Amino acid sequence: MDVVLNHVDYLQVGVTSQKTTRLLPAIGRKANQKVAVADSDGVITCFGMKKGEAVPVFRTLPGQRISRLELGGAPGTPQEKIFVSSGSEVRGFTKKGTSLGRTSSTECFGCSSSEQLLYGVEVPGPPSVLELNNKDGGTDGDEILYGTTDGRLGLVKITESAPVVKWEMDNEKKKGGILCIDTFDILGDGVKDILVGRDDGTVEIYALDASNELSLRFEHVLSESVTSIQGGCVGKENYDEVRIASCCSLHSGPLGLKRKITSRLCVCVCVCRSELEQLQVKVLQGREKYQQSSQSSTAVSTVPAFSVNDKFTLCQDDASYSLALEVQTAIDNLLLQSDVPIDLLDVDKNSAVVSFSECDSEPNGNFLLATYRCQANTTRLELKVRSIEGQYGTLQAYITPRLQPKTCQVRQYQIKPLSLHQRTHSIAQDRPMNTLRLVGQFSFAEVHSWVVFCLPEVPEKTPAAESVTFYFQNTFLGTQLEATYSKGEGNFKSDNISTISILKDVLSKEATKRKINLNISYDVNENSVSHTLMMIHPKLEYQLLLSKKVQLIDALKELQVHEGNADFLIPEYRSILDESARLLDEYKKQPAHLERLYGMITDLFIDKFKFKGQNVKTKVSALLEILDNYDLNSLIDFFNEA
């Protein structure tokens, strides 16, 4: 990374959505570009820079939340007209702010529909953003850059017969998901670079060489997620910049090429300090006025409104859910409450102090009560939780910002019965599969709603086709699920009998709620049990070895202190001492991992015999004894002989 860029803040606006900031094309002799930005309050702000200060061109009145902003115009003319979408309504404005009218029609205009799909493009993760390469699709106009929610980046060439993957970049450092992409020659070498903005606030510039190898040339981390990114010239002529819009209230901020400190810059610093002093005086006056009014018997207190941007997504790498919360102002504390058992995992980016309260889970169904106390000026909080499949309910987050009077917002997140399953393109057909078949007087919409209730990443809207097939993979174990259903019939196949058992129980319960009679049949493949145990085996063996190593660390350190060195130890023990920090960190980041695997094996044992009509809960203690002295062959023999 050999590019030096400076961070400059231009303007503060409301909470912005993805792709709601654009640079207007430069016209005339001046190279400076105007900026148009739309926020969740429905306000469109257009401004330019003059003598280092933001000068507004126009600003609209508040309205419905704006979800997208694009530029347009007649072919062959500058694309300088501003179009925004709010719900089902599209509005247009000139660069001066004059309204071009609006439309709220839901019909399609100028579209040619076809029932035949040419082909699909498989990408390594759920796509979150698409952008034409070099803004025009490259040499042949058929190259598309894409970013995924799990932080991967790639380039695909769309040909007439089949897609061609030019390159893909993995997210090895576990950075945030990609929200925005742009191409711009910020390095000045005549080749457009790739600008990337992520939901964890990371801004990146990648250069691509002749052999399609990516190299990271610049990286900067903001405190808020990056919703829009674009290269251009805003602040000063002949200075290229990377213009950024962050999610929570800060249109922050072009990263301009390094400039010398001039006398004008010193004047700007003095002006900013003067404005800060004036703001501090106004804040003190406002607090005094509020204290006086709060003591009045006739005064009415109003709750301050604040926007929250949240995201609850399944992470494929570690089979956990990531909860990211962003608030306009600083977060004071966050209270988490769950009516299902979940584990909280450590996150390196999280500097908040967490404390747990005792929960009475039996009568109240309250399994988790945790409080995160945030440091000053924390506007973004990220945490991870891991659920248990088969136990479903609601996770609630109570967000309290540093505002007076004290107020709180509650956000709810559904923990689904098969919460650790993720959509995939296809599954292996050579695995031993168990089958569950449902037949009854239910509609296509009803059975689809049941699947939506059970599994993540399924669209809530009922598909237009008469039947549909979805494929899923368990992110924790790697087992698979195929769901095919239509009106009056549903077929589910999985190589994990516990998955079939969970579906059977949940779907029966949902049908009973609606007073629908179901004819349920199933076919159990005996080989699937040993197949699942073999898939669990490497994870269980690794966790058992990790647990034993961690237990030895303290004793080995005492021996090292007593003897003065560790040369007398065998190489295996010396290796444990050398890697003690990494082992402890890994063990800390995976709480109850071993117990979770024990629980999955126990559920598999119970579910196998439940389909045979046998209750084997009395033999669970014998199963746990075998797990304590783990051997794969002994475990498989126990399953077969029981």
JSON list of N, CA and C in Angstrom, two decimals, residues 549-550 552-554 556-557 560 565-567 569-585:
[
{"chain": "A", "resi": 549, "resn": "LYS", "atom": "N", "xyz": [-5.26, -29.58, 25.22]},
{"chain": "A", "resi": 549, "resn": "LYS", "atom": "CA", "xyz": [-4.10, -28.69, 25.17]},
{"chain": "A", "resi": 549, "resn": "LYS", "atom": "C", "xyz": [-4.28, -27.50, 26.11]},
{"chain": "A", "resi": 550, "resn": "VAL", "atom": "N", "xyz": [-5.48, -26.93, 26.12]},
{"chain": "A", "resi": 550, "resn": "VAL", "atom": "CA", "xyz": [-5.73, -25.77, 26.99]},
{"chain": "A", "resi": 550, "resn": "VAL", "atom": "C", "xyz": [-5.62, -26.17, 28.45]},
{"chain": "A", "resi": 552, "resn": "LEU", "atom": "N", "xyz": [-3.62, -28.28, 29.68]},
{"chain": "A", "resi": 552, "resn": "LEU", "atom": "CA", "xyz": [-2.21, -28.51, 30.01]},
{"chain": "A", "resi": 552, "resn": "LEU", "atom": "C", "xyz": [-1.39, -27.23, 30.12]},
{"chain": "A", "resi": 553, "resn": "ILE", "atom": "N", "xyz": [-1.91, -26.12, 29.62]},
{"chain": "A", "resi": 553, "resn": "ILE", "atom": "CA", "xyz": [-1.11, -24.90, 29.52]},
{"chain": "A", "resi": 553, "resn": "ILE", "atom": "C", "xyz": [-0.62, -24.42, 30.88]},
{"chain": "A", "resi": 554, "resn": "ASP", "atom": "N", "xyz": [-1.52, -24.32, 31.86]},
{"chain": "A", "resi": 554, "resn": "ASP", "atom": "CA", "xyz": [-1.13, -23.80, 33.19]},
{"chain": "A", "resi": 554, "resn": "ASP", "atom": "C", "xyz": [-0.06, -24.69, 33.83]},
{"chain": "A", "resi": 556, "resn": "LEU", "atom": "N", "xyz": [2.08, -26.70, 32.35]},
{"chain": "A", "resi": 556, "resn": "LEU", "atom": "CA", "xyz": [3.35, -26.58, 31.60]},
{"chain": "A", "resi": 556, "resn": "LEU", "atom": "C", "xyz": [4.05, -25.27, 31.91]},
{"chain": "A", "resi": 557, "resn": "LYS", "atom": "N", "xyz": [3.30, -24.20, 32.10]},
{"chain": "A", "resi": 557, "resn": "LYS", "atom": "CA", "xyz": [3.91, -22.91, 32.45]},
{"chain": "A", "resi": 557, "resn": "LYS", "atom": "C", "xyz": [4.55, -22.96, 33.83]},
{"chain": "A", "resi": 560, "resn": "GLN", "atom": "N", "xyz": [7.78, -24.72, 33.47]},
{"chain": "A", "resi": 560, "resn": "GLN", "atom": "CA", "xyz": [8.76, -23.86, 32.81]},
{"chain": "A", "resi": 560, "resn": "GLN", "atom": "C", "xyz": [9.36, -22.86, 33.78]},
{"chain": "A", "resi": 565, "resn": "ASN", "atom": "N", "xyz": [13.48, -23.10, 32.06]},
{"chain": "A", "resi": 565, "resn": "ASN", "atom": "CA", "xyz": [13.28, -23.16, 30.61]},
{"chain": "A", "resi": 565, "resn": "ASN", "atom": "C", "xyz": [12.42, -24.38, 30.30]},
{"chain": "A", "resi": 566, "resn": "ALA", "atom": "N", "xyz": [12.11, -24.55, 29.01]},
{"chain": "A", "resi": 566, "resn": "ALA", "atom": "CA", "xyz": [11.25, -25.67, 28.59]},
{"chain": "A", "resi": 566, "resn": "ALA", "atom": "C", "xyz": [12.01, -26.67, 27.73]},
{"chain": "A", "resi": 567, "resn": "ASP", "atom": "N", "xyz": [13.33, -26.64, 27.79]},
{"chain": "A", "resi": 567, "resn": "ASP", "atom": "CA", "xyz": [14.12, -27.53, 26.93]},
{"chain": "A", "resi": 567, "resn": "ASP", "atom": "C", "xyz": [13.95, -29.00, 27.30]},
{"chain": "A", "resi": 569, "resn": "LEU", "atom": "N", "xyz": [11.24, -30.52, 28.04]},
{"chain": "A", "resi": 569, "resn": "LEU", "atom": "CA", "xyz": [9.94, -31.05, 27.63]},
{"chain": "A", "resi": 569, "resn": "LEU", "atom": "C", "xyz": [10.04, -31.69, 26.25]},
{"chain": "A", "resi": 570, "resn": "ILE", "atom": "N", "xyz": [9.12, -32.62, 25.99]},
{"chain": "A", "resi": 570, "resn": "ILE", "atom": "CA", "xyz": [9.08, -33.24, 24.66]},
{"chain": "A", "resi": 570, "resn": "ILE", "atom": "C", "xyz": [8.57, -32.21, 23.65]},
{"chain": "A", "resi": 571, "resn": "PRO", "atom": "N", "xyz": [8.86, -32.38, 22.36]},
{"chain": "A", "resi": 571, "resn": "PRO", "atom": "CA", "xyz": [8.46, -31.37, 21.35]},
{"chain": "A", "resi": 571, "resn": "PRO", "atom": "C", "xyz": [6.97, -31.05, 21.36]},
{"chain": "A", "resi": 572, "resn": "GLU", "atom": "N", "xyz": [6.12, -32.04, 21.65]},
{"chain": "A", "resi": 572, "resn": "GLU", "atom": "CA", "xyz": [4.68, -31.79, 21.66]},
{"chain": "A", "resi": 572, "resn": "GLU", "atom": "C", "xyz": [4.31, -30.76, 22.73]},
{"chain": "A", "resi": 573, "resn": "TYR", "atom": "N", "xyz": [4.87, -30.90, 23.93]},
{"chain": "A", "resi": 573, "resn": "TYR", "atom": "CA", "xyz": [4.56, -29.97, 25.02]},
{"chain": "A", "resi": 573, "resn": "TYR", "atom": "C", "xyz": [5.18, -28.60, 24.77]},
{"chain": "A", "resi": 574, "resn": "ARG", "atom": "N", "xyz": [6.37, -28.57, 24.18]},
{"chain": "A", "resi": 574, "resn": "ARG", "atom": "CA", "xyz": [6.98, -27.28, 23.85]},
{"chain": "A", "resi": 574, "resn": "ARG", "atom": "C", "xyz": [6.14, -26.53, 22.81]},
{"chain": "A", "resi": 575, "resn": "SER", "atom": "N", "xyz": [5.57, -27.28, 21.89]},
{"chain": "A", "resi": 575, "resn": "SER", "atom": "CA", "xyz": [4.70, -26.66, 20.88]},
{"chain": "A", "resi": 575, "resn": "SER", "atom": "C", "xyz": [3.46, -26.06, 21.53]},
{"chain": "A", "resi": 576, "resn": "ILE", "atom": "N", "xyz": [2.92, -26.74, 22.55]},
{"chain": "A", "resi": 576, "resn": "ILE", "atom": "CA", "xyz": [1.75, -26.20, 23.26]},
{"chain": "A", "resi": 576, "resn": "ILE", "atom": "C", "xyz": [2.10, -24.89, 23.95]},
{"chain": "A", "resi": 577, "resn": "LEU", "atom": "N", "xyz": [3.28, -24.85, 24.58]},
{"chain": "A", "resi": 577, "resn": "LEU", "atom": "CA", "xyz": [3.71, -23.61, 25.24]},
{"chain": "A", "resi": 577, "resn": "LEU", "atom": "C", "xyz": [3.91, -22.48, 24.23]},
{"chain": "A", "resi": 578, "resn": "ASP", "atom": "N", "xyz": [4.52, -22.79, 23.10]},
{"chain": "A", "resi": 578, "resn": "ASP", "atom": "CA", "xyz": [4.77, -21.76, 22.10]},
{"chain": "A", "resi": 578, "resn": "ASP", "atom": "C", "xyz": [3.47, -21.19, 21.52]},
{"chain": "A", "resi": 579, "resn": "GLU", "atom": "N", "xyz": [2.46, -22.03, 21.41]},
{"chain": "A", "resi": 579, "resn": "GLU", "atom": "CA", "xyz": [1.19, -21.61, 20.81]},
{"chain": "A", "resi": 579, "resn": "GLU", "atom": "C", "xyz": [0.12, -21.35, 21.86]},
{"chain": "A", "resi": 580, "resn": "SER", "atom": "N", "xyz": [0.52, -21.18, 23.12]},
{"chain": "A", "resi": 580, "resn": "SER", "atom": "CA", "xyz": [-0.47, -21.05, 24.20]},
{"chain": "A", "resi": 580, "resn": "SER", "atom": "C", "xyz": [-1.40, -19.86, 24.00]},
{"chain": "A", "resi": 581, "resn": "ALA", "atom": "N", "xyz": [-0.86, -18.73, 23.55]},
{"chain": "A", "resi": 581, "resn": "ALA", "atom": "CA", "xyz": [-1.70, -17.53, 23.36]},
{"chain": "A", "resi": 581, "resn": "ALA", "atom": "C", "xyz": [-2.76, -17.79, 22.29]},
{"chain": "A", "resi": 582, "resn": "ARG", "atom": "N", "xyz": [-2.35, -18.40, 21.18]},
{"chain": "A", "resi": 582, "resn": "ARG", "atom": "CA", "xyz": [-3.30, -18.68, 20.10]},
{"chain": "A", "resi": 582, "resn": "ARG", "atom": "C", "xyz": [-4.34, -19.70, 20.54]},
{"chain": "A", "resi": 583, "resn": "LEU", "atom": "N", "xyz": [-3.91, -20.73, 21.27]},
{"chain": "A", "resi": 583, "resn": "LEU", "atom": "CA", "xyz": [-4.84, -21.76, 21.73]},
{"chain": "A", "resi": 583, "resn": "LEU", "atom": "C", "xyz": [-5.88, -21.19, 22.69]},
{"chain": "A", "resi": 584, "resn": "LEU", "atom": "N", "xyz": [-5.42, -20.36, 23.63]},
{"chain": "A", "resi": 584, "resn": "LEU", "atom": "CA", "xyz": [-6.36, -19.76, 24.58]},
{"chain": "A", "resi": 584, "resn": "LEU", "atom": "C", "xyz": [-7.32, -18.82, 23.88]},
{"chain": "A", "resi": 585, "resn": "ASP", "atom": "N", "xyz": [-6.82, -18.06, 22.90]},
{"chain": "A", "resi": 585, "resn": "ASP", "atom": "CA", "xyz": [-7.68, -17.13, 22.17]},
{"chain": "A", "resi": 585, "resn": "ASP", "atom": "C", "xyz": [-8.72, -17.89, 21.36]}
]
